[in-house]
Short mmCIF file of C-alpha atoms in Angstrom, two decimals:
data_model
loop_
_atom_site.label_atom_id
_atom_site.label_comp_id
_atom_site.label_asym_id
_atom_site.label_seq_id
_atom_site.Cartn_x
_atom_site.Cartn_y
_atom_site.Cartn_z
CA MET H 1 -45.48 7.37 106.02
CA GLU H 2 -44.77 6.04 102.55
CA TYR H 3 -41.86 3.62 102.71
CA LYS H 4 -39.41 3.13 99.87
CA VAL H 5 -37.21 0.39 101.32
CA VAL H 6 -37.85 -2.81 103.31
CA VAL H 7 -34.83 -4.37 105.03
CA CYS H 8 -35.00 -7.93 106.38
CA ASP H 9 -32.64 -9.94 108.51
CA LEU H 10 -32.69 -13.64 107.59
CA ASP H 11 -32.21 -16.20 110.38
CA GLY H 12 -34.81 -15.73 113.08
CA THR H 13 -36.61 -13.12 111.00
CA LEU H 14 -37.44 -13.81 107.35
CA LEU H 15 -36.48 -17.49 107.42
CA ASP H 16 -38.52 -19.99 109.40
CA SER H 17 -37.24 -22.32 112.13
CA ASN H 18 -35.85 -24.63 109.42
CA HIS H 19 -33.86 -21.70 107.94
CA ALA H 20 -36.06 -21.72 104.85
CA LEU H 21 -38.53 -19.38 103.15
CA THR H 22 -42.19 -20.30 103.45
CA GLU H 23 -44.44 -19.88 100.42
CA ARG H 24 -46.36 -17.15 102.23
CA THR H 25 -43.16 -15.19 102.83
CA LYS H 26 -41.99 -15.66 99.24
CA ASN H 27 -45.30 -14.43 97.87
CA GLU H 28 -45.44 -11.44 100.17
CA ILE H 29 -41.88 -10.27 99.48
CA LYS H 30 -42.51 -10.60 95.74
CA ARG H 31 -45.76 -8.61 96.11
CA VAL H 32 -44.09 -5.78 98.04
CA SER H 33 -41.22 -5.71 95.55
CA GLY H 34 -43.78 -5.51 92.75
CA LEU H 35 -45.24 -2.40 94.36
CA GLY H 36 -41.92 -0.65 93.74
CA LEU H 37 -40.36 -0.96 97.19
CA LYS H 38 -36.73 -2.02 97.32
CA VAL H 39 -36.28 -5.13 99.44
CA ILE H 40 -32.81 -5.52 100.95
CA LEU H 41 -31.53 -8.61 102.75
CA ALA H 42 -29.23 -7.76 105.69
CA THR H 43 -27.62 -10.74 107.37
CA GLY H 44 -24.60 -12.19 109.08
CA ARG H 45 -24.47 -14.84 106.36
CA HIS H 46 -21.92 -14.83 103.56
CA TYR H 47 -22.98 -13.14 100.33
CA ILE H 48 -22.65 -16.34 98.29
CA ASP H 49 -25.05 -18.00 100.71
CA VAL H 50 -27.52 -15.11 100.53
CA LYS H 51 -27.60 -15.16 96.72
CA GLY H 52 -29.62 -18.36 96.92
CA VAL H 53 -32.23 -16.72 99.15
CA ALA H 54 -32.37 -13.64 96.92
CA GLY H 55 -32.89 -15.89 93.93
CA GLU H 56 -35.87 -17.62 95.56
CA LEU H 57 -37.40 -14.17 96.09
CA ASP H 58 -36.62 -12.91 92.57
CA LEU H 59 -34.73 -9.99 94.10
CA ASP H 60 -32.08 -8.07 92.20
CA THR H 61 -31.42 -5.40 94.85
CA CYS H 62 -28.43 -4.96 97.16
CA VAL H 63 -27.44 -7.50 99.77
CA ILE H 64 -25.78 -6.59 103.07
CA GLY H 65 -23.73 -9.64 104.00
CA SER H 66 -21.42 -10.67 106.84
CA ASN H 67 -23.09 -8.13 109.15
CA GLY H 68 -22.09 -5.19 106.99
CA THR H 69 -18.51 -6.08 106.09
CA ARG H 70 -19.67 -6.72 102.54
CA VAL H 71 -22.37 -5.08 100.40
CA TYR H 72 -23.11 -6.26 96.87
CA SER H 73 -25.33 -4.86 94.14
CA GLY H 74 -28.04 -6.96 92.54
CA ASP H 75 -25.69 -7.96 89.73
CA GLY H 76 -22.95 -9.04 92.12
CA GLU H 77 -20.76 -5.93 92.10
CA LYS H 78 -18.94 -5.40 95.39
CA LEU H 79 -20.01 -1.96 96.68
CA ILE H 80 -18.62 -1.95 100.22
CA MET H 81 -15.79 -3.97 101.77
CA HIS H 82 -14.42 -3.90 105.32
CA ASN H 83 -11.77 -6.35 106.55
CA LEU H 84 -10.38 -7.13 109.97
CA ASP H 85 -6.99 -5.65 110.80
CA GLU H 86 -4.27 -8.25 110.30
CA LYS H 87 -3.23 -7.96 113.96
CA VAL H 88 -6.79 -8.86 114.96
CA VAL H 89 -6.72 -11.88 112.66
CA GLU H 90 -3.43 -13.06 114.11
CA SER H 91 -4.73 -12.62 117.67
CA VAL H 92 -7.88 -14.63 117.00
CA LEU H 93 -5.97 -17.38 115.20
CA GLY H 94 -3.64 -17.62 118.18
CA TYR H 95 -6.48 -17.91 120.68
CA ASP H 96 -6.78 -21.24 122.48
CA LEU H 97 -10.41 -22.25 121.98
CA PRO H 98 -12.47 -23.68 124.86
CA LYS H 99 -13.90 -27.16 124.35
CA ASP H 100 -17.05 -27.50 122.20
CA VAL H 101 -16.52 -24.20 120.34
CA HIS H 102 -16.36 -24.22 116.52
CA LEU H 103 -14.26 -21.52 114.83
CA ASN H 104 -15.45 -20.18 111.44
CA ILE H 105 -13.81 -17.67 109.12
CA TYR H 106 -15.31 -15.64 106.28
CA GLN H 107 -12.53 -14.61 103.93
CA GLY H 108 -13.29 -13.33 100.46
CA LYS H 109 -15.58 -15.84 98.78
CA GLU H 110 -14.79 -18.62 101.24
CA TRP H 111 -16.06 -20.05 104.51
CA LEU H 112 -13.13 -21.68 106.30
CA VAL H 113 -13.17 -24.14 109.22
CA PHE H 114 -10.79 -26.51 110.98
CA GLU H 115 -13.25 -29.25 111.90
CA ASP H 116 -16.46 -30.55 110.37
CA ASN H 117 -19.82 -29.41 111.71
CA GLU H 118 -22.89 -31.02 110.14
CA GLU H 119 -25.23 -28.86 112.20
CA LEU H 120 -23.84 -25.67 110.67
CA LEU H 121 -24.14 -27.12 107.19
CA ARG H 122 -27.87 -27.61 107.77
CA PHE H 123 -28.23 -23.83 108.01
CA HIS H 124 -27.20 -23.67 104.36
CA THR H 125 -29.05 -26.64 102.89
CA HIS H 126 -31.18 -24.50 100.59
CA SER H 127 -28.31 -22.43 99.18
CA GLY H 128 -25.71 -25.19 98.99
CA PHE H 129 -23.05 -22.91 100.49
CA SER H 130 -20.37 -24.98 102.22
CA TYR H 131 -17.07 -24.59 104.03
CA ARG H 132 -13.52 -25.56 103.13
CA LYS H 133 -11.75 -27.46 105.87
CA LEU H 134 -8.16 -26.52 106.66
CA VAL H 135 -5.60 -28.70 108.42
CA ASN H 136 -4.35 -25.97 110.76
CA ARG H 137 -4.50 -22.25 111.42
CA GLU H 138 -1.16 -21.62 109.74
CA GLY H 139 -3.00 -22.11 106.45
CA VAL H 140 -4.99 -18.89 106.89
CA ASN H 141 -3.81 -15.68 105.23
CA SER H 142 -4.21 -12.77 107.66
CA LYS H 143 -5.32 -10.46 104.82
CA GLY H 144 -8.87 -10.10 103.56
CA VAL H 145 -10.73 -11.65 106.50
CA ASN H 146 -14.17 -10.05 106.88
CA LYS H 147 -15.16 -11.74 110.13
CA PHE H 148 -14.78 -14.64 112.54
CA TYR H 149 -17.62 -16.39 114.28
CA PHE H 150 -17.59 -18.92 117.09
CA TYR H 151 -20.45 -21.45 117.26
CA SER H 152 -21.47 -23.56 120.23
CA HIS H 153 -24.41 -24.73 122.34
CA ASN H 154 -22.14 -24.45 125.38
CA LYS H 155 -23.14 -21.01 126.69
CA GLU H 156 -20.43 -20.95 129.35
CA ALA H 157 -17.76 -21.62 126.74
CA LEU H 158 -19.11 -18.86 124.47
CA ASN H 159 -19.22 -16.45 127.41
CA GLU H 160 -15.56 -17.27 127.98
CA VAL H 161 -14.75 -16.60 124.31
CA GLU H 162 -16.57 -13.26 124.38
CA ARG H 163 -14.88 -12.21 127.62
CA ASP H 164 -11.37 -13.26 126.56
CA LEU H 165 -11.50 -11.72 123.09
CA LYS H 166 -13.06 -8.47 124.28
CA ALA H 167 -10.11 -8.09 126.63
CA VAL H 168 -7.56 -8.84 123.92
CA LEU H 169 -9.21 -6.87 121.11
CA ASP H 170 -10.51 -3.89 123.07
CA GLY H 171 -10.58 -0.82 120.83
CA ILE H 172 -9.52 -2.60 117.64
CA ALA H 173 -12.43 -4.98 116.90
CA ASP H 174 -16.01 -5.59 117.98
CA VAL H 175 -16.80 -8.83 119.83
CA PHE H 176 -20.45 -9.66 120.48
CA PHE H 177 -23.19 -12.29 120.59
CA SER H 178 -25.22 -12.18 117.37
CA LEU H 179 -27.23 -15.27 118.37
CA HIS H 180 -27.38 -17.31 121.56
CA THR H 181 -25.09 -19.81 119.87
CA VAL H 182 -22.78 -17.39 118.05
CA VAL H 183 -20.07 -14.92 119.09
CA GLU H 184 -18.66 -12.78 116.28
CA VAL H 185 -15.48 -10.78 115.78
CA MET H 186 -16.00 -7.87 113.40
CA PRO H 187 -14.05 -4.83 112.18
CA LYS H 188 -14.44 -2.03 114.72
CA GLY H 189 -17.60 0.04 114.22
CA ILE H 190 -18.89 -1.95 111.25
CA SER H 191 -22.49 -3.16 111.33
CA LYS H 192 -25.55 -3.80 109.19
CA GLY H 193 -26.80 -0.40 110.32
CA LEU H 194 -23.71 1.45 109.14
CA ALA H 195 -23.76 -0.32 105.78
CA LEU H 196 -27.44 0.52 105.39
CA GLN H 197 -26.81 4.18 106.18
CA GLU H 198 -24.06 4.35 103.56
CA MET H 199 -26.33 2.77 100.95
CA MET H 200 -29.32 4.97 101.70
CA LYS H 201 -27.21 8.14 101.70
CA ASP H 202 -25.85 7.23 98.26
CA ASN H 203 -29.43 6.81 97.01
CA GLY H 204 -30.90 9.89 98.66
CA ILE H 205 -33.23 7.89 100.91
CA LYS H 206 -34.04 9.15 104.42
CA PRO H 207 -34.35 6.96 107.54
CA ASP H 208 -38.09 7.69 107.73
CA GLU H 209 -38.51 6.04 104.34
CA VAL H 210 -37.05 2.72 105.52
CA ILE H 211 -38.69 -0.13 107.44
CA ALA H 212 -36.60 -2.95 108.93
CA PHE H 213 -37.16 -6.31 110.64
CA GLY H 214 -34.75 -8.09 112.98
CA ASP H 215 -34.30 -10.38 115.96
CA GLY H 216 -30.63 -10.36 117.01
CA LEU H 217 -28.17 -8.02 118.68
CA ASN H 218 -26.44 -7.61 115.33
CA ASP H 219 -29.64 -5.87 114.16
CA TYR H 220 -29.49 -3.16 116.84
CA GLU H 221 -27.84 -0.40 114.79
CA MET H 222 -30.06 -1.10 111.79
CA LEU H 223 -33.29 -1.09 113.80
CA SER H 224 -32.21 2.05 115.67
CA TRP H 225 -31.56 4.02 112.50
CA VAL H 226 -34.62 3.28 110.36
CA GLY H 227 -37.91 5.12 110.52
CA LYS H 228 -39.82 1.96 111.43
CA GLY H 229 -38.00 -0.84 113.18
CA LEU H 230 -39.84 -4.04 114.04
CA LEU H 231 -38.78 -6.76 116.47
CA MET H 232 -39.73 -10.40 116.09
CA LYS H 233 -41.50 -12.06 119.02
CA ASN H 234 -38.56 -14.48 119.14
CA ALA H 235 -36.01 -11.64 119.33
CA ASP H 236 -33.12 -11.71 121.78
CA GLN H 237 -34.40 -10.39 125.11
CA LYS H 238 -31.41 -8.06 125.38
CA LEU H 239 -32.36 -6.50 122.04
CA ILE H 240 -35.95 -6.03 123.20
CA GLU H 241 -34.65 -4.29 126.32
CA LEU H 242 -32.36 -2.07 124.27
CA LEU H 243 -35.21 -1.03 121.97
CA PRO H 244 -38.24 -0.79 124.26
CA ASP H 245 -40.15 1.59 121.98
CA LEU H 246 -40.24 -0.72 118.98
CA ASP H 247 -43.30 -2.78 118.09
CA ILE H 248 -43.04 -6.56 118.43
CA ILE H 249 -44.62 -8.70 115.71
CA ASN H 250 -45.21 -12.43 115.44
CA SER H 251 -42.24 -14.79 115.32
CA ASN H 252 -40.36 -16.07 112.29
CA SER H 253 -42.06 -19.46 112.69
CA GLU H 254 -45.42 -17.65 112.38
CA ASP H 255 -44.52 -15.72 109.21
CA GLY H 256 -44.36 -12.53 111.24
CA VAL H 257 -42.75 -10.44 108.49
CA ALA H 258 -45.21 -11.58 105.83
CA GLU H 259 -48.14 -10.99 108.17
CA PHE H 260 -47.03 -7.43 108.91
CA LEU H 261 -46.46 -6.59 105.26
CA GLU H 262 -49.85 -8.00 104.30
CA GLN H 263 -51.55 -5.73 106.84
CA TYR H 264 -49.62 -2.49 106.47
CA ILE H 265 -47.97 -2.28 103.04
CA SER H 266 -50.28 -1.81 100.08
#
């Protein structure tokens, strides 16, 4: 099969364990792009954050950001936008957080928080993307919120968040683990996979012409839809169980994506 599009998740997939691009990965993505394949970055990260990664790769193609709630063209034009219902926003803002859980909001061009978190900032060292700290939740406008995410190393606390919010938001928003340390609240039915389908349909590209790489549960719809989906060795075990027929390649810390492209795309 001759592929026309390569889609890559970032954290845990294209980026190494330090959330950076290795020289091998940079060179390989640039080589594949030079062959005429479109390389698309599909991530839970904010678009402004992803622009820095795209710049390092010399990419001017579309970016799927915030797990599909936003899609931008190579020149920064907003192509797709999905926001949370205002009632969902109000419910989440009214939720009493368990201890050790950090609430984050993506709204428009901003990343909003209510307490500092140096660990989260380290995820964005290379792009320079940073949050704005608010005094209280009353300072958040309920309109234009693309997603919430809750960050913690306390798995029990995150399980509680997922359980509580699923009960409250059943049928009106999606609540799920995207990483072991992250629970997200997204507009109902929106995903990287759906955004990718919309983009490919608009460009007349079939699923069989698309190859995608991922490691998290937020990659499930995307990996299910494409002609060739590839799981990282470090992928979430639940994702591996959900997609038992997909090939598993080396981990992100072993340049798994670059290695695969070197071997199979020429």
